[in-house]
């Protein structure tokens, strides 16, 4: 399917809280927009005519001009709503909004991924996901005797769905709040005091925190263990668990070394 892309538009925007939990403070934001037009780009290619395509230059100027002079955005929903106003008619829309310095202990930043299916006239289906990329932790982890002596550095990614019923400025829930900071701090605090033999069990314990303590219906957790094998970058596992999975289970019953 043909699409037009604006990759990594960079701004300083005030969206919710910054890394220091200060409201209304600008922080770096990188935005990528991918638009699937209702018709393909064959006519523009055949006649070599930009007027028969989606003019990415005009789109860039509209988005850049609006965001450069913007004020504070109380939630990510409000920012998304403003961005969507400048996107011309489309069948599908993908939008990545990355906050690379949104959380102090997160190396990869916070990424919101919006996917909108507008292929059926009159029926818009949005899907918004939040990815927390590269939470820095350390703990006792592993089955080998030497791994029981020293803490290892780990990198944890968490992906959760965000409730969004529309692209308008009135969200049903506000997700870019201090609760996100609280969740990451709790994960880091609980991990550093744990002692597991497998990262499978540790990942399950992290998913339990995200779903049971912060009411997310499902969580995808990826844990990378860079020191596991010396000749590769990292060993990793990734799991997806629902809140109902943990109703009769507790992965925080851990024996300390």
Short mmCIF file of C-alpha atoms in Angstrom, two decimals:
data_model
loop_
_atom_site.label_atom_id
_atom_site.label_comp_id
_atom_site.label_asym_id
_atom_site.label_seq_id
_atom_site.Cartn_x
_atom_site.Cartn_y
_atom_site.Cartn_z
CA UNK A 1 0.00 0.00 0.00
CA UNK A 2 1.33 3.44 -0.93
CA UNK A 3 2.04 5.97 1.77
CA UNK A 4 3.57 9.39 2.38
CA UNK A 5 5.91 9.81 5.34
CA UNK A 6 7.23 12.67 7.44
CA UNK A 7 9.99 11.18 9.58
CA UNK A 8 11.22 12.55 12.91
CA UNK A 9 9.83 16.07 13.07
CA UNK A 10 11.56 17.51 16.13
CA UNK A 11 10.03 20.01 18.55
CA UNK A 12 10.23 21.17 22.15
CA UNK A 13 6.71 20.82 23.53
CA UNK A 14 5.08 20.95 26.95
CA UNK A 15 2.98 17.79 27.20
CA UNK A 16 1.82 16.67 30.64
CA UNK A 17 4.70 16.21 33.07
CA UNK A 18 8.39 16.31 32.23
CA UNK A 19 11.02 13.95 33.67
CA UNK A 20 11.13 15.96 36.90
CA UNK A 21 7.33 15.85 37.30
CA UNK A 22 6.99 19.50 36.39
CA UNK A 23 3.83 20.42 34.54
CA UNK A 24 3.95 22.71 31.49
CA UNK A 25 7.71 22.43 30.93
CA UNK A 26 8.87 21.91 27.31
CA UNK A 27 10.73 18.71 26.50
CA UNK A 28 12.09 17.16 23.28
CA UNK A 29 9.49 15.44 21.08
CA UNK A 30 10.04 13.53 17.84
CA UNK A 31 7.01 12.90 15.59
CA UNK A 32 6.74 10.56 12.61
CA UNK A 33 3.60 10.57 10.47
CA UNK A 34 2.76 7.90 7.87
CA UNK A 35 -0.33 8.49 5.73
CA UNK A 36 -1.96 5.92 3.47
CA UNK A 37 -4.09 7.92 0.98
CA UNK A 38 -7.44 6.58 -0.18
CA UNK A 39 -6.01 6.34 -3.71
CA UNK A 40 -2.51 5.17 -4.59
CA UNK A 41 0.28 7.33 -5.97
CA UNK A 42 0.20 5.83 -9.46
CA UNK A 43 -1.27 8.94 -11.14
CA UNK A 44 1.35 11.22 -9.58
CA UNK A 45 4.10 8.87 -10.77
CA UNK A 46 2.68 8.45 -14.28
CA UNK A 47 2.33 12.20 -14.90
CA UNK A 48 5.19 13.29 -12.61
CA UNK A 49 2.79 15.80 -11.03
CA UNK A 50 2.93 16.63 -7.32
CA UNK A 51 -0.65 17.94 -7.47
CA UNK A 52 -1.83 14.36 -7.94
CA UNK A 53 -0.09 13.24 -4.76
CA UNK A 54 -0.25 14.21 -1.10
CA UNK A 55 1.99 17.28 -0.80
CA UNK A 56 4.27 16.48 2.14
CA UNK A 57 5.78 19.97 1.97
CA UNK A 58 2.43 21.61 2.74
CA UNK A 59 1.73 19.03 5.42
CA UNK A 60 5.07 19.73 7.10
CA UNK A 61 4.49 23.50 7.07
CA UNK A 62 1.03 23.10 8.59
CA UNK A 63 2.21 20.84 11.40
CA UNK A 64 5.41 22.75 12.08
CA UNK A 65 3.71 26.15 12.10
CA UNK A 66 1.03 24.98 14.50
CA UNK A 67 3.28 23.20 16.99
CA UNK A 68 6.05 25.80 16.98
CA UNK A 69 3.66 28.41 18.36
CA UNK A 70 1.67 26.13 20.63
CA UNK A 71 1.18 26.33 24.37
CA UNK A 72 1.05 23.49 26.87
CA UNK A 73 -0.84 20.28 26.14
CA UNK A 74 -2.49 18.77 29.23
CA UNK A 75 -2.47 15.23 27.78
CA UNK A 76 -1.12 13.29 24.82
CA UNK A 77 -4.69 13.04 23.53
CA UNK A 78 -4.88 16.79 23.00
CA UNK A 79 -1.61 16.81 21.06
CA UNK A 80 -2.77 13.91 18.87
CA UNK A 81 -6.07 15.66 18.21
CA UNK A 82 -4.29 18.79 17.00
CA UNK A 83 -1.94 16.81 14.77
CA UNK A 84 -4.84 14.88 13.22
CA UNK A 85 -6.49 18.13 12.12
CA UNK A 86 -3.71 18.74 9.60
CA UNK A 87 -3.73 15.28 8.03
CA UNK A 88 -5.67 15.24 4.73
CA UNK A 89 -8.16 12.54 3.82
CA UNK A 90 -6.63 9.10 4.39
CA UNK A 91 -7.45 5.40 4.55
CA UNK A 92 -4.92 4.57 7.27
CA UNK A 93 -2.80 6.75 9.54
CA UNK A 94 0.23 5.78 11.63
CA UNK A 95 1.71 8.30 14.03
CA UNK A 96 4.68 7.81 16.39
CA UNK A 97 5.27 10.43 19.09
CA UNK A 98 8.51 9.88 21.00
CA UNK A 99 9.50 11.68 24.20
CA UNK A 100 13.18 10.64 24.49
CA UNK A 101 13.73 12.26 27.91
CA UNK A 102 10.31 11.83 29.51
CA UNK A 103 11.49 9.67 32.43
CA UNK A 104 14.76 9.89 34.33
CA UNK A 105 15.51 6.14 34.52
CA UNK A 106 14.39 5.26 31.00
CA UNK A 107 17.09 5.23 28.32
CA UNK A 108 14.89 4.85 25.24
CA UNK A 109 12.14 7.29 26.15
CA UNK A 110 8.36 7.06 26.03
CA UNK A 111 6.72 6.31 22.68
CA UNK A 112 3.05 6.72 21.81
CA UNK A 113 2.02 4.78 18.70
CA UNK A 114 -1.28 5.72 17.08
CA UNK A 115 -2.85 3.62 14.33
CA UNK A 116 -6.11 4.74 12.75
CA UNK A 117 -8.22 2.71 10.34
CA UNK A 118 -10.36 5.11 8.29
CA UNK A 119 -10.78 2.81 5.30
CA UNK A 120 -14.53 2.45 5.86
CA UNK A 121 -16.35 5.79 5.38
CA UNK A 122 -17.98 6.99 8.57
CA UNK A 123 -16.15 4.49 10.77
CA UNK A 124 -12.87 5.60 12.39
CA UNK A 125 -11.06 2.99 14.48
CA UNK A 126 -8.12 4.38 16.50
CA UNK A 127 -5.63 2.27 18.44
CA UNK A 128 -3.13 3.93 20.78
CA UNK A 129 -0.23 2.10 22.46
CA UNK A 130 2.29 3.37 25.00
CA UNK A 131 5.83 1.95 24.93
CA UNK A 132 8.30 2.63 27.75
CA UNK A 133 11.65 1.77 26.22
CA UNK A 134 14.79 0.85 28.12
CA UNK A 135 14.04 1.03 31.85
CA UNK A 136 17.43 0.71 33.54
CA UNK A 137 17.46 -1.82 36.41
CA UNK A 138 19.89 -4.11 38.21
CA UNK A 139 19.33 -7.19 40.33
CA UNK A 140 20.51 -10.72 41.13
CA UNK A 141 19.38 -12.79 38.15
CA UNK A 142 20.49 -16.16 36.74
CA UNK A 143 21.08 -19.81 37.59
CA UNK A 144 24.90 -19.92 37.46
CA UNK A 145 26.84 -19.68 40.76
CA UNK A 146 28.69 -16.52 39.69
CA UNK A 147 25.38 -14.86 38.78
CA UNK A 148 24.21 -15.25 42.38
CA UNK A 149 27.10 -13.10 43.64
CA UNK A 150 26.66 -9.78 41.81
CA UNK A 151 23.81 -7.74 40.43
CA UNK A 152 23.45 -7.54 36.65
CA UNK A 153 22.22 -4.60 34.61
CA UNK A 154 18.94 -5.17 32.78
CA UNK A 155 16.92 -3.22 30.25
CA UNK A 156 13.13 -3.48 30.47
CA UNK A 157 10.54 -2.43 27.88
CA UNK A 158 6.86 -2.17 28.79
CA UNK A 159 4.05 -1.81 26.25
CA UNK A 160 0.45 -1.11 27.26
CA UNK A 161 -2.71 -0.12 25.38
CA UNK A 162 -4.11 3.35 26.02
CA UNK A 163 -7.85 3.84 26.01
CA UNK A 164 -8.91 6.24 23.28
CA UNK A 165 -12.45 6.32 21.91
CA UNK A 166 -11.96 9.26 19.56
CA UNK A 167 -9.43 11.71 18.22
CA UNK A 168 -11.17 14.68 19.82
CA UNK A 169 -9.76 16.85 22.63
CA UNK A 170 -11.92 15.22 25.34
CA UNK A 171 -10.17 11.96 26.31
CA UNK A 172 -11.99 9.40 28.41
CA UNK A 173 -8.86 8.89 30.50
CA UNK A 174 -5.68 10.87 31.04
CA UNK A 175 -2.67 8.56 30.79
CA UNK A 176 0.19 11.02 30.56
CA UNK A 177 0.16 11.78 34.28
CA UNK A 178 2.29 11.27 37.37
CA UNK A 179 0.97 7.70 37.50
CA UNK A 180 3.33 6.78 34.67
CA UNK A 181 6.26 8.00 36.77
CA UNK A 182 4.95 6.09 39.78
CA UNK A 183 4.66 2.85 37.81
CA UNK A 184 8.24 3.01 36.50
CA UNK A 185 9.61 3.87 39.94
CA UNK A 186 7.76 0.93 41.50
CA UNK A 187 9.04 -1.46 38.84
CA UNK A 188 12.64 -0.31 39.39
CA UNK A 189 12.34 -0.49 43.17
CA UNK A 190 10.80 -3.97 43.16
CA UNK A 191 13.25 -5.35 40.59
CA UNK A 192 16.37 -4.17 42.42
CA UNK A 193 15.22 -5.97 45.57
CA UNK A 194 14.39 -9.22 43.79
CA UNK A 195 16.36 -12.40 43.19
CA UNK A 196 15.21 -14.66 40.36
CA UNK A 197 16.79 -17.54 38.52
CA UNK A 198 14.99 -16.74 35.23
CA UNK A 199 14.09 -13.54 33.42
CA UNK A 200 10.83 -15.30 32.49
CA UNK A 201 9.75 -15.13 36.14
CA UNK A 202 11.01 -11.57 36.51
CA UNK A 203 9.12 -10.44 33.40
CA UNK A 204 5.96 -12.02 34.77
CA UNK A 205 6.44 -10.15 38.04
CA UNK A 206 6.82 -6.85 36.16
CA UNK A 207 3.67 -7.55 34.15
CA UNK A 208 1.89 -8.25 37.43
CA UNK A 209 2.78 -4.78 38.73
CA UNK A 210 1.65 -3.05 35.54
CA UNK A 211 -1.71 -4.84 35.32
CA UNK A 212 -2.68 -5.38 38.96
CA UNK A 213 -1.31 -2.19 40.53
CA UNK A 214 -2.07 0.21 37.68
CA UNK A 215 -5.21 -1.35 36.19
CA UNK A 216 -3.95 -1.94 32.67
CA UNK A 217 -5.84 -4.74 30.96
CA UNK A 218 -2.73 -6.22 29.34
CA UNK A 219 1.01 -5.64 29.38
CA UNK A 220 3.82 -6.69 27.07
CA UNK A 221 7.15 -6.92 28.90
CA UNK A 222 10.55 -7.39 27.27
CA UNK A 223 13.69 -7.87 29.38
CA UNK A 224 17.19 -7.79 27.93
CA UNK A 225 20.14 -9.27 29.81
CA UNK A 226 23.32 -7.87 28.20
CA UNK A 227 25.77 -9.82 30.38
CA UNK A 228 24.19 -13.24 29.84
CA UNK A 229 26.46 -14.31 26.97
CA UNK A 230 29.70 -12.44 26.37
CA UNK A 231 29.77 -12.77 22.58
CA UNK A 232 26.28 -11.36 21.87
CA UNK A 233 24.68 -8.01 22.57
CA UNK A 234 22.00 -9.43 24.86
CA UNK A 235 19.77 -12.37 25.63
CA UNK A 236 16.12 -11.40 25.97
CA UNK A 237 12.60 -12.66 26.46
CA UNK A 238 9.26 -11.00 25.75
CA UNK A 239 5.92 -11.95 27.24
CA UNK A 240 2.34 -10.63 27.04
CA UNK A 241 0.06 -11.13 30.05
CA UNK A 242 -3.47 -9.96 30.81
CA UNK A 243 -4.74 -8.70 34.13
CA UNK A 244 -6.94 -11.77 34.54
CA UNK A 245 -3.86 -14.01 34.30
CA UNK A 246 -2.66 -12.75 37.71
CA UNK A 247 -5.92 -13.06 39.64
CA UNK A 248 -4.77 -16.24 41.42
CA UNK A 249 -1.01 -15.91 40.99
CA UNK A 250 1.75 -13.97 42.72
CA UNK A 251 5.17 -13.76 41.11
CA UNK A 252 6.65 -11.65 43.91
CA UNK A 253 7.05 -14.56 46.32
CA UNK A 254 10.81 -14.62 45.92
CA UNK A 255 13.50 -16.36 47.93
CA UNK A 256 16.40 -14.00 48.59
CA UNK A 257 19.99 -15.34 48.26
#
